[in-house]
C-alpha cells in the first residue's frame, strides 16, 4: 500500500471528513435551487404547494440540530462505555465506524441544508421555480433522514456493547491476518536468517510503526544497486538507536531521509498492517473480563472463540506464485511463537483459576494444533503446557487440574 493511499484511507475514517462532505452536499443542494430556477416553470410551484417549504425547513432545522446533538452524546457515551467494559483500544474502531459517521454527518448536513434554505428564502433569493427545486430537494433529504434514522436506531441497540466490540476487533484482526497469511511479505521477498551487511538506518522518532511504504524503499535500493532488509515491521516499537533496516550498500543523505520517511511512526499501533495488534486487543478484552472486578468468564470464552478464528487464518498456506513487486526489499516473516504469546499467555495467566476458561483455552489450542505447520503446532504446545502449569498452581481442586491436564497438548 502506497503512502498516499494509506493517508487517504486513514483520513476517510475521520468523523469530521464525512460530516464536512455531507454538509457541503447539503449546502450545494440548497444553492441548486438558485441555479436551476430558470429551468422550472412558475406554474409548478402552485401545483405542488412549494410555498409551504419554509415551514418544513424550520421543522427540519430545529429537529436535526437536536438529533445531531443527541447522536453525538450517544456516540461519546458508547466510546466511554466500550473503553471501560473492554479496552481503550476498541475506541479507535468505534470512532471509525462508517454507519455511525454517516448518521451524524447526515444529521449535520441536513441541518445546514435547512439553515441555508431558510436564509435564502427570507432573503428573497428564490423565485417560484427555485422554490420547486428546493421543495424537491427537501423531500429527498427527508427520505435520506428517515432511512438513516432507521439504520441508526438499529445500530444503537448494539453500538459499543461488549459483543459488538469483540466482533469489531475480530473483523479488523481477521482482515490484517488474512493479508499477512496470503502475502506474508507485502509484495517483497521473505528475509531468511540474519540480514547481510553492516550498514543500517535508525529512526528519528520514537513510537510504533503504523505503515511502511515499501515502494519508497524499493526505489532507494534500486538507486543504490543493493538490498534493503527490514528489521522493524508494522507494530514494532522503535527508538532512536534501534535499526529500521539493514543495507548492503551505503546510502547518501537523501537515501537515508527517504528510508526514514517511508516509515510512518505514531504514538499508537494501527490495525491495518499489524495483525498482532488485533490479537493483543482481543486478549486484553478477555483479561479485562477475567479481572476480579468483572469476573465474566463467558466474555473470555467468547474472545477465545474469536482468537481461534483469527489464528486459523494464519495457518492458511500463502498464495502460490505470488508476485514480488519489490525485488530489492526483504521482510522478515511474522513470528508464530510471538502471535501465540500475544493471544494466549495473558489469558492463561488471568484465567488460571477458572476451570471453564482453562478448558476452553486448551480446546482452542488443540484446534489450532490440528491445522497448522510444525511451527504452528510447536507454539500451540508451548502455550498449552504453560497454561497447564499455571492452572495447577491456581486451581484449588486436584480434580479440576486433572481435567485441564487431560486436555493439554504434549510434545
CSV table of C-alpha atoms in Angstrom, one decimal:
chain,number,residue,atom,x,y,z
A,1,UNK,CA,0.0,0.0,0.0
A,2,UNK,CA,1.5,3.3,-1.0
A,3,UNK,CA,1.7,6.2,1.4
A,4,UNK,CA,-0.8,8.3,-0.4
A,5,UNK,CA,-3.4,5.6,-0.4
A,6,UNK,CA,-2.8,4.9,3.3
A,7,UNK,CA,-3.2,8.6,4.1
A,8,UNK,CA,-6.5,8.7,2.1
A,9,UNK,CA,-7.9,5.6,3.9
A,10,UNK,CA,-6.8,7.0,7.3
A,11,UNK,CA,-8.3,10.4,6.5
A,12,UNK,CA,-11.6,8.9,5.3
A,13,UNK,CA,-12.1,7.3,8.7
A,14,UNK,CA,-12.1,10.7,10.4
A,15,UNK,CA,-15.5,11.9,11.6
A,16,UNK,CA,-15.0,15.5,10.5
A,17,UNK,CA,-14.3,14.4,6.9
A,18,UNK,CA,-17.7,12.7,6.4
A,19,UNK,CA,-19.5,15.5,8.3
A,20,UNK,CA,-17.9,18.1,6.1
A,21,UNK,CA,-18.7,16.3,2.9
A,22,UNK,CA,-22.3,15.9,3.9
A,23,UNK,CA,-22.5,19.5,5.0
A,24,UNK,CA,-21.1,20.7,1.6
A,25,UNK,CA,-23.6,18.4,-0.2
A,26,UNK,CA,-26.4,19.9,1.8
A,27,UNK,CA,-25.4,23.5,1.1
A,28,UNK,CA,-24.9,22.6,-2.6
A,29,UNK,CA,-28.5,21.2,-2.7
A,30,UNK,CA,-29.9,24.4,-1.3
A,31,UNK,CA,-27.9,26.5,-3.7
A,32,UNK,CA,-29.0,24.4,-6.6
A,33,UNK,CA,-32.5,25.9,-6.4
A,34,UNK,CA,-31.0,29.3,-7.4
A,35,UNK,CA,-29.1,27.8,-10.3
A,36,UNK,CA,-31.9,25.7,-11.7
A,37,UNK,CA,-34.7,28.3,-11.2
A,38,UNK,CA,-34.8,29.4,-14.9
A,39,UNK,CA,-35.4,25.8,-16.0
A,40,UNK,CA,-38.6,25.3,-13.8
A,41,UNK,CA,-42.0,26.6,-15.0
A,42,UNK,CA,-43.5,29.0,-12.4
A,43,UNK,CA,-46.9,27.2,-12.5
A,44,UNK,CA,-45.3,24.1,-10.9
A,45,UNK,CA,-44.9,26.0,-7.6
A,46,UNK,CA,-48.7,26.4,-7.2
A,47,UNK,CA,-49.4,22.8,-8.2
A,48,UNK,CA,-47.1,21.1,-5.7
A,49,UNK,CA,-47.6,23.6,-2.8
A,50,UNK,CA,-44.0,24.8,-2.8
A,51,UNK,CA,-45.0,27.9,-0.8
A,52,UNK,CA,-45.1,25.7,2.4
A,53,UNK,CA,-41.4,24.9,2.1
A,54,UNK,CA,-40.4,27.5,4.7
A,55,UNK,CA,-42.3,25.7,7.4
A,56,UNK,CA,-40.9,22.4,6.5
A,57,UNK,CA,-37.3,23.8,6.6
A,58,UNK,CA,-38.0,25.3,10.0
A,59,UNK,CA,-39.0,21.9,11.4
A,60,UNK,CA,-36.0,20.2,9.8
A,61,UNK,CA,-33.6,22.8,11.2
A,62,UNK,CA,-34.8,22.6,14.8
A,63,UNK,CA,-35.2,18.8,14.8
A,64,UNK,CA,-31.9,17.9,13.1
A,65,UNK,CA,-29.9,20.1,15.5
A,66,UNK,CA,-31.4,18.2,18.4
A,67,UNK,CA,-30.9,14.8,16.7
A,68,UNK,CA,-27.3,15.6,15.9
A,69,UNK,CA,-26.6,16.7,19.4
A,70,UNK,CA,-28.2,13.6,20.8
A,71,UNK,CA,-26.4,11.3,18.4
A,72,UNK,CA,-23.0,12.9,19.3
A,73,UNK,CA,-23.7,12.5,23.0
A,74,UNK,CA,-24.7,8.9,22.4
A,75,UNK,CA,-21.5,8.1,20.5
A,76,UNK,CA,-19.3,9.7,23.2
A,77,UNK,CA,-21.2,7.6,25.8
A,78,UNK,CA,-20.7,4.5,23.8
A,79,UNK,CA,-16.9,5.2,23.4
A,80,UNK,CA,-16.6,5.6,27.2
A,81,UNK,CA,-18.7,2.5,27.9
A,82,UNK,CA,-16.7,0.4,25.5
A,83,UNK,CA,-13.4,1.6,26.9
A,84,UNK,CA,-14.5,0.8,30.4
A,85,UNK,CA,-16.0,-2.6,29.7
A,86,UNK,CA,-13.4,-3.9,27.2
A,87,UNK,CA,-10.2,-1.9,26.5
A,88,UNK,CA,-9.5,1.7,25.3
A,89,UNK,CA,-8.0,0.3,22.1
A,90,UNK,CA,-11.5,-0.6,20.9
A,91,UNK,CA,-12.5,3.1,20.8
A,92,UNK,CA,-10.5,3.5,17.6
A,93,UNK,CA,-12.7,1.1,15.8
A,94,UNK,CA,-15.9,2.7,17.1
A,95,UNK,CA,-14.8,6.1,16.1
A,96,UNK,CA,-14.1,4.9,12.6
A,97,UNK,CA,-17.4,3.1,12.2
A,98,UNK,CA,-18.8,4.2,8.9
A,99,UNK,CA,-22.5,3.8,9.8
A,100,UNK,CA,-22.2,6.0,12.9
A,101,UNK,CA,-20.2,8.6,11.0
A,102,UNK,CA,-22.7,8.6,8.1
A,103,UNK,CA,-25.6,9.1,10.6
A,104,UNK,CA,-24.1,12.0,12.3
A,105,UNK,CA,-22.9,13.5,9.0
A,106,UNK,CA,-26.4,13.2,7.6
A,107,UNK,CA,-27.9,15.0,10.5
A,108,UNK,CA,-25.4,17.8,10.4
A,109,UNK,CA,-25.7,18.1,6.6
A,110,UNK,CA,-29.5,18.2,6.8
A,111,UNK,CA,-29.3,20.9,9.5
A,112,UNK,CA,-27.1,23.1,7.3
A,113,UNK,CA,-29.2,22.4,4.2
A,114,UNK,CA,-32.3,23.6,6.1
A,115,UNK,CA,-30.4,26.6,7.5
A,116,UNK,CA,-29.2,27.7,4.1
A,117,UNK,CA,-32.6,27.2,2.6
A,118,UNK,CA,-34.3,29.3,5.3
A,119,UNK,CA,-31.7,32.1,4.9
A,120,UNK,CA,-32.2,32.1,1.1
A,121,UNK,CA,-36.0,32.1,1.4
A,122,UNK,CA,-36.0,35.1,3.9
A,123,UNK,CA,-33.6,36.9,1.7
A,124,UNK,CA,-35.9,36.6,-1.3
A,125,UNK,CA,-33.3,34.7,-3.4
A,126,UNK,CA,-35.7,32.0,-4.6
A,127,UNK,CA,-38.3,32.7,-7.2
A,128,UNK,CA,-41.2,30.4,-7.9
A,129,UNK,CA,-39.0,27.9,-9.9
A,130,UNK,CA,-36.3,28.0,-7.2
A,131,UNK,CA,-38.9,27.0,-4.6
A,132,UNK,CA,-39.9,24.0,-6.6
A,133,UNK,CA,-36.3,22.8,-6.7
A,134,UNK,CA,-35.9,23.5,-3.0
A,135,UNK,CA,-39.1,21.6,-2.3
A,136,UNK,CA,-38.0,18.5,-4.3
A,137,UNK,CA,-34.6,18.7,-2.6
A,138,UNK,CA,-36.2,18.8,0.8
A,139,UNK,CA,-38.3,15.8,0.1
A,140,UNK,CA,-35.1,13.9,-0.9
A,141,UNK,CA,-33.4,15.0,2.3
A,142,UNK,CA,-36.4,13.8,4.3
A,143,UNK,CA,-36.2,10.4,2.7
A,144,UNK,CA,-32.5,10.2,3.5
A,145,UNK,CA,-33.1,11.2,7.1
A,146,UNK,CA,-35.8,8.6,7.6
A,147,UNK,CA,-33.6,5.8,6.2
A,148,UNK,CA,-30.6,7.0,8.2
A,149,UNK,CA,-32.7,7.2,11.4
A,150,UNK,CA,-33.9,3.6,11.0
A,151,UNK,CA,-30.3,2.3,10.5
A,152,UNK,CA,-29.1,4.5,13.4
A,153,UNK,CA,-31.7,3.1,15.8
A,154,UNK,CA,-30.8,-0.4,14.8
A,155,UNK,CA,-27.1,0.3,15.3
A,156,UNK,CA,-27.6,2.0,18.7
A,157,UNK,CA,-29.1,-1.3,20.1
A,158,UNK,CA,-25.6,-2.9,20.0
A,159,UNK,CA,-23.2,0.0,19.4
A,160,UNK,CA,-20.3,-0.2,21.9
A,161,UNK,CA,-21.5,-3.3,23.7
A,162,UNK,CA,-19.0,-6.0,24.7
A,163,UNK,CA,-20.2,-8.4,22.0
A,164,UNK,CA,-20.1,-5.6,19.4
A,165,UNK,CA,-16.6,-4.7,20.5
A,166,UNK,CA,-15.3,-8.3,20.2
A,167,UNK,CA,-16.9,-8.6,16.7
A,168,UNK,CA,-15.3,-5.4,15.5
A,169,UNK,CA,-11.8,-6.3,16.8
A,170,UNK,CA,-12.1,-9.8,15.3
A,171,UNK,CA,-13.1,-8.3,11.9
A,172,UNK,CA,-10.1,-5.9,12.0
A,173,UNK,CA,-7.7,-8.6,13.1
A,174,UNK,CA,-9.0,-11.1,10.6
A,175,UNK,CA,-8.6,-8.6,7.7
A,176,UNK,CA,-5.0,-7.9,8.7
A,177,UNK,CA,-4.2,-11.5,9.4
A,178,UNK,CA,-5.7,-12.6,6.0
A,179,UNK,CA,-3.5,-10.1,4.2
A,180,UNK,CA,-0.5,-11.3,6.2
A,181,UNK,CA,-1.3,-15.0,5.5
A,182,UNK,CA,-1.9,-14.6,1.8
A,183,UNK,CA,1.1,-12.4,1.3
A,184,UNK,CA,3.5,-12.7,4.2
A,185,UNK,CA,5.9,-10.1,2.9
A,186,UNK,CA,3.6,-7.5,1.5
A,187,UNK,CA,5.0,-7.9,-2.0
A,188,UNK,CA,8.6,-8.2,-1.1
A,189,UNK,CA,11.0,-11.1,-0.6
A,190,UNK,CA,11.0,-13.1,2.6
A,191,UNK,CA,14.0,-12.5,4.8
A,192,UNK,CA,15.6,-15.7,5.9
A,193,UNK,CA,18.3,-15.7,8.6
A,194,UNK,CA,20.3,-12.6,9.8
A,195,UNK,CA,20.4,-9.6,7.4
A,196,UNK,CA,23.6,-9.2,5.4
A,197,UNK,CA,25.8,-6.1,5.5
A,198,UNK,CA,26.8,-3.9,8.4
A,199,UNK,CA,25.1,-0.7,7.4
A,200,UNK,CA,21.8,0.3,8.9
A,201,UNK,CA,19.4,3.3,9.3
A,202,UNK,CA,17.8,4.2,12.6
A,203,UNK,CA,14.6,6.0,13.3
A,204,UNK,CA,14.5,9.7,14.0
A,205,UNK,CA,11.3,9.3,16.1
A,206,UNK,CA,10.2,7.2,19.0
A,207,UNK,CA,6.9,5.2,18.7
A,208,UNK,CA,5.1,2.4,16.9
A,209,UNK,CA,5.4,1.8,13.2
A,210,UNK,CA,2.0,2.1,11.7
A,211,UNK,CA,2.7,1.8,8.0
A,212,UNK,CA,5.7,1.2,5.7
A,213,UNK,CA,5.9,2.4,2.1
A,214,UNK,CA,7.8,-0.5,0.5
A,215,UNK,CA,7.7,1.3,-2.9
A,216,UNK,CA,9.8,4.1,-1.5
A,217,UNK,CA,12.3,1.6,0.0
A,218,UNK,CA,12.4,-0.2,-3.4
A,219,UNK,CA,13.4,3.0,-5.1
A,220,UNK,CA,16.2,3.7,-2.7
A,221,UNK,CA,17.5,0.1,-3.0
A,222,UNK,CA,17.4,0.3,-6.8
A,223,UNK,CA,19.2,3.6,-6.9
A,224,UNK,CA,21.9,2.1,-4.6
A,225,UNK,CA,22.1,-1.1,-6.6
A,226,UNK,CA,21.7,-3.1,-3.4
A,227,UNK,CA,19.2,-4.7,-1.0
A,228,UNK,CA,17.2,-3.4,2.0
A,229,UNK,CA,16.3,-5.8,4.8
A,230,UNK,CA,13.6,-4.7,7.2
A,231,UNK,CA,14.4,-5.1,10.9
A,232,UNK,CA,11.2,-3.3,12.1
A,233,UNK,CA,7.8,-4.2,10.8
A,234,UNK,CA,4.3,-2.6,11.4
A,235,UNK,CA,3.6,-2.8,15.1
A,236,UNK,CA,7.2,-2.7,16.2
A,237,UNK,CA,8.2,-0.1,18.8
A,238,UNK,CA,11.3,1.8,17.7
A,239,UNK,CA,13.6,4.3,19.3
A,240,UNK,CA,16.5,6.4,18.1
A,241,UNK,CA,19.0,3.6,18.4
A,242,UNK,CA,17.2,0.6,17.0
A,243,UNK,CA,17.8,-0.1,13.3
A,244,UNK,CA,14.8,0.2,11.0
A,245,UNK,CA,16.6,-1.5,8.1
A,246,UNK,CA,19.9,-3.2,7.2
A,247,UNK,CA,21.6,-2.5,3.9
A,248,UNK,CA,24.4,-4.0,1.9
A,249,UNK,CA,25.2,-0.6,0.4
A,250,UNK,CA,26.0,2.9,1.7
A,251,UNK,CA,23.1,5.3,1.0
A,252,UNK,CA,23.7,9.0,0.7
A,253,UNK,CA,21.9,11.6,2.9
A,254,UNK,CA,19.0,11.8,0.6
A,255,UNK,CA,18.6,8.0,0.7
A,256,UNK,CA,18.7,8.0,4.4
A,257,UNK,CA,16.0,10.6,4.6
A,258,UNK,CA,13.9,8.6,2.1
A,259,UNK,CA,14.2,5.5,4.1
A,260,UNK,CA,13.1,7.2,7.3
A,261,UNK,CA,10.3,8.9,5.5
A,262,UNK,CA,9.0,5.5,4.3
A,263,UNK,CA,8.2,4.6,7.9
A,264,UNK,CA,5.1,6.2,9.4
A,265,UNK,CA,5.6,6.2,13.2
A,266,UNK,CA,2.9,7.2,15.7
A,267,UNK,CA,2.1,7.1,19.3
A,268,UNK,CA,-0.3,4.1,18.9
A,269,UNK,CA,-0.4,0.9,17.0
A,270,UNK,CA,-2.7,0.5,14.0
A,271,UNK,CA,-4.9,-2.4,13.0
A,272,UNK,CA,-4.3,-2.1,9.2
A,273,UNK,CA,-0.8,-3.6,8.6
A,274,UNK,CA,-0.3,-5.0,12.1
A,275,UNK,CA,-2.2,-8.3,12.6
A,276,UNK,CA,-0.7,-8.9,16.0
A,277,UNK,CA,-2.3,-5.7,17.3
A,278,UNK,CA,-5.8,-7.1,16.8
A,279,UNK,CA,-4.8,-10.3,18.6
A,280,UNK,CA,-3.4,-8.3,21.5
A,281,UNK,CA,-6.6,-6.3,21.8
A,282,UNK,CA,-8.7,-9.5,21.9
A,283,UNK,CA,-6.5,-10.8,24.6
A,284,UNK,CA,-6.9,-7.5,26.5
A,285,UNK,CA,-10.7,-7.9,26.4
A,286,UNK,CA,-10.5,-11.4,27.8
A,287,UNK,CA,-8.2,-10.3,30.6
A,288,UNK,CA,-10.5,-7.4,31.5
A,289,UNK,CA,-13.4,-9.8,31.7
A,290,UNK,CA,-11.4,-12.1,33.9
A,291,UNK,CA,-10.4,-9.4,36.4
A,292,UNK,CA,-11.8,-9.7,39.9
A,293,UNK,CA,-13.9,-6.6,39.4
A,294,UNK,CA,-15.7,-8.1,36.4
A,295,UNK,CA,-15.4,-11.8,36.7
A,296,UNK,CA,-17.1,-12.6,33.4
A,297,UNK,CA,-15.8,-16.0,32.2
A,298,UNK,CA,-18.4,-16.0,29.4
A,299,UNK,CA,-16.8,-13.0,27.7
A,300,UNK,CA,-13.3,-14.6,27.9
A,301,UNK,CA,-14.6,-17.8,26.4
A,302,UNK,CA,-16.3,-15.8,23.5
A,303,UNK,CA,-12.9,-14.0,23.0
A,304,UNK,CA,-11.1,-17.3,22.8
A,305,UNK,CA,-13.5,-18.3,20.0
A,306,UNK,CA,-12.6,-15.1,18.1
A,307,UNK,CA,-8.9,-15.8,18.6
A,308,UNK,CA,-9.4,-19.3,17.3
A,309,UNK,CA,-10.9,-17.9,14.1
A,310,UNK,CA,-8.3,-15.2,13.7
A,311,UNK,CA,-5.3,-17.5,14.2
A,312,UNK,CA,-6.8,-20.1,11.9
A,313,UNK,CA,-6.3,-17.7,9.1
A,314,UNK,CA,-2.6,-17.6,9.9
A,315,UNK,CA,-2.5,-21.3,9.3
A,316,UNK,CA,-3.7,-21.0,5.7
A,317,UNK,CA,-1.0,-21.6,3.1
A,318,UNK,CA,0.3,-18.4,1.3
A,319,UNK,CA,-0.6,-17.7,-2.2
A,320,UNK,CA,1.3,-19.7,-4.8
A,321,UNK,CA,3.3,-17.9,-7.4
A,322,UNK,CA,2.7,-14.6,-5.6
A,323,UNK,CA,4.0,-11.5,-7.4
A,324,UNK,CA,7.1,-9.9,-6.0
A,325,UNK,CA,6.6,-6.2,-6.6
A,326,UNK,CA,9.7,-5.1,-4.5
A,327,UNK,CA,12.5,-7.2,-5.7
A,328,UNK,CA,15.2,-5.4,-3.6
A,329,UNK,CA,13.3,-5.4,-0.3
A,330,UNK,CA,13.3,-8.3,2.2
A,331,UNK,CA,10.8,-8.5,5.0
A,332,UNK,CA,11.0,-10.9,8.0
A,333,UNK,CA,8.1,-13.3,8.3
A,334,UNK,CA,5.7,-13.0,11.2
A,335,UNK,CA,6.8,-14.9,14.2
A,336,UNK,CA,4.1,-17.5,15.0
A,337,UNK,CA,5.5,-18.0,18.5
A,338,UNK,CA,5.1,-14.3,19.2
A,339,UNK,CA,1.5,-14.3,17.9
A,340,UNK,CA,0.6,-17.2,20.2
A,341,UNK,CA,2.3,-15.4,23.1
A,342,UNK,CA,0.2,-12.3,22.4
A,343,UNK,CA,-3.0,-14.3,22.1
A,344,UNK,CA,-2.9,-16.8,25.0
A,345,UNK,CA,-0.2,-16.0,27.6
A,346,UNK,CA,-2.0,-13.3,29.3
A,347,UNK,CA,-5.3,-15.1,29.2
A,348,UNK,CA,-3.8,-18.3,30.7
A,349,UNK,CA,-2.4,-16.1,33.5
A,350,UNK,CA,-5.6,-14.2,34.2
A,351,UNK,CA,-7.9,-17.2,33.9
A,352,UNK,CA,-5.6,-19.8,35.6
A,353,UNK,CA,-8.1,-20.1,38.5
A,354,UNK,CA,-11.1,-20.6,36.2
A,355,UNK,CA,-11.9,-24.1,35.2
A,356,UNK,CA,-14.3,-23.1,32.4
A,357,UNK,CA,-11.7,-20.7,30.8
A,358,UNK,CA,-8.9,-23.3,31.2
A,359,UNK,CA,-10.9,-26.0,29.4
A,360,UNK,CA,-11.9,-23.6,26.6
A,361,UNK,CA,-8.3,-22.4,26.3
A,362,UNK,CA,-7.0,-26.0,25.9
A,363,UNK,CA,-9.6,-26.8,23.4
A,364,UNK,CA,-8.8,-23.7,21.4
A,365,UNK,CA,-5.1,-24.6,21.4
A,366,UNK,CA,-5.9,-28.2,20.4
A,367,UNK,CA,-8.0,-26.9,17.5
A,368,UNK,CA,-5.1,-24.7,16.3
A,369,UNK,CA,-2.6,-27.5,16.7
A,370,UNK,CA,-4.6,-29.7,14.2
A,371,UNK,CA,-4.5,-27.2,11.4
A,372,UNK,CA,-1.1,-25.6,11.3
A,373,UNK,CA,2.5,-26.2,10.3
A,374,UNK,CA,5.2,-27.6,12.6
A,375,UNK,CA,6.0,-24.1,13.9
A,376,UNK,CA,2.3,-23.6,14.5
A,377,UNK,CA,1.9,-26.9,16.4
A,378,UNK,CA,5.0,-26.1,18.5
A,379,UNK,CA,3.7,-22.8,19.5
A,380,UNK,CA,0.3,-24.3,20.5
A,381,UNK,CA,2.0,-27.0,22.6
A,382,UNK,CA,4.1,-24.4,24.4
A,383,UNK,CA,1.1,-22.3,25.3
A,384,UNK,CA,-0.9,-25.4,26.3
A,385,UNK,CA,1.8,-26.5,28.7
A,386,UNK,CA,2.2,-23.0,30.1
A,387,UNK,CA,-1.5,-22.8,30.8
A,388,UNK,CA,-1.4,-26.2,32.4
A,389,UNK,CA,1.4,-25.2,34.8
A,390,UNK,CA,-0.5,-22.0,35.8
A,391,UNK,CA,-3.7,-24.0,36.3
A,392,UNK,CA,-2.0,-26.5,38.6
A,393,UNK,CA,-0.9,-23.6,40.9
A,394,UNK,CA,-4.2,-21.6,40.8
A,395,UNK,CA,-6.9,-24.3,40.8
A,396,UNK,CA,-7.7,-25.4,44.4
A,397,UNK,CA,-9.1,-28.9,43.5
A,398,UNK,CA,-6.8,-31.6,42.1
A,399,UNK,CA,-9.7,-33.0,40.1
A,400,UNK,CA,-10.1,-29.7,38.2
A,401,UNK,CA,-6.4,-29.6,37.5
A,402,UNK,CA,-6.6,-33.2,36.2
A,403,UNK,CA,-9.3,-32.2,33.8
A,404,UNK,CA,-7.0,-29.4,32.4
A,405,UNK,CA,-4.2,-31.9,32.2
A,406,UNK,CA,-6.3,-34.4,30.2
A,407,UNK,CA,-6.9,-31.8,27.6
A,408,UNK,CA,-3.4,-30.3,27.4
A,409,UNK,CA,-1.2,-30.9,24.4
A,410,UNK,CA,2.1,-32.7,24.8
A,411,UNK,CA,5.2,-32.9,22.7
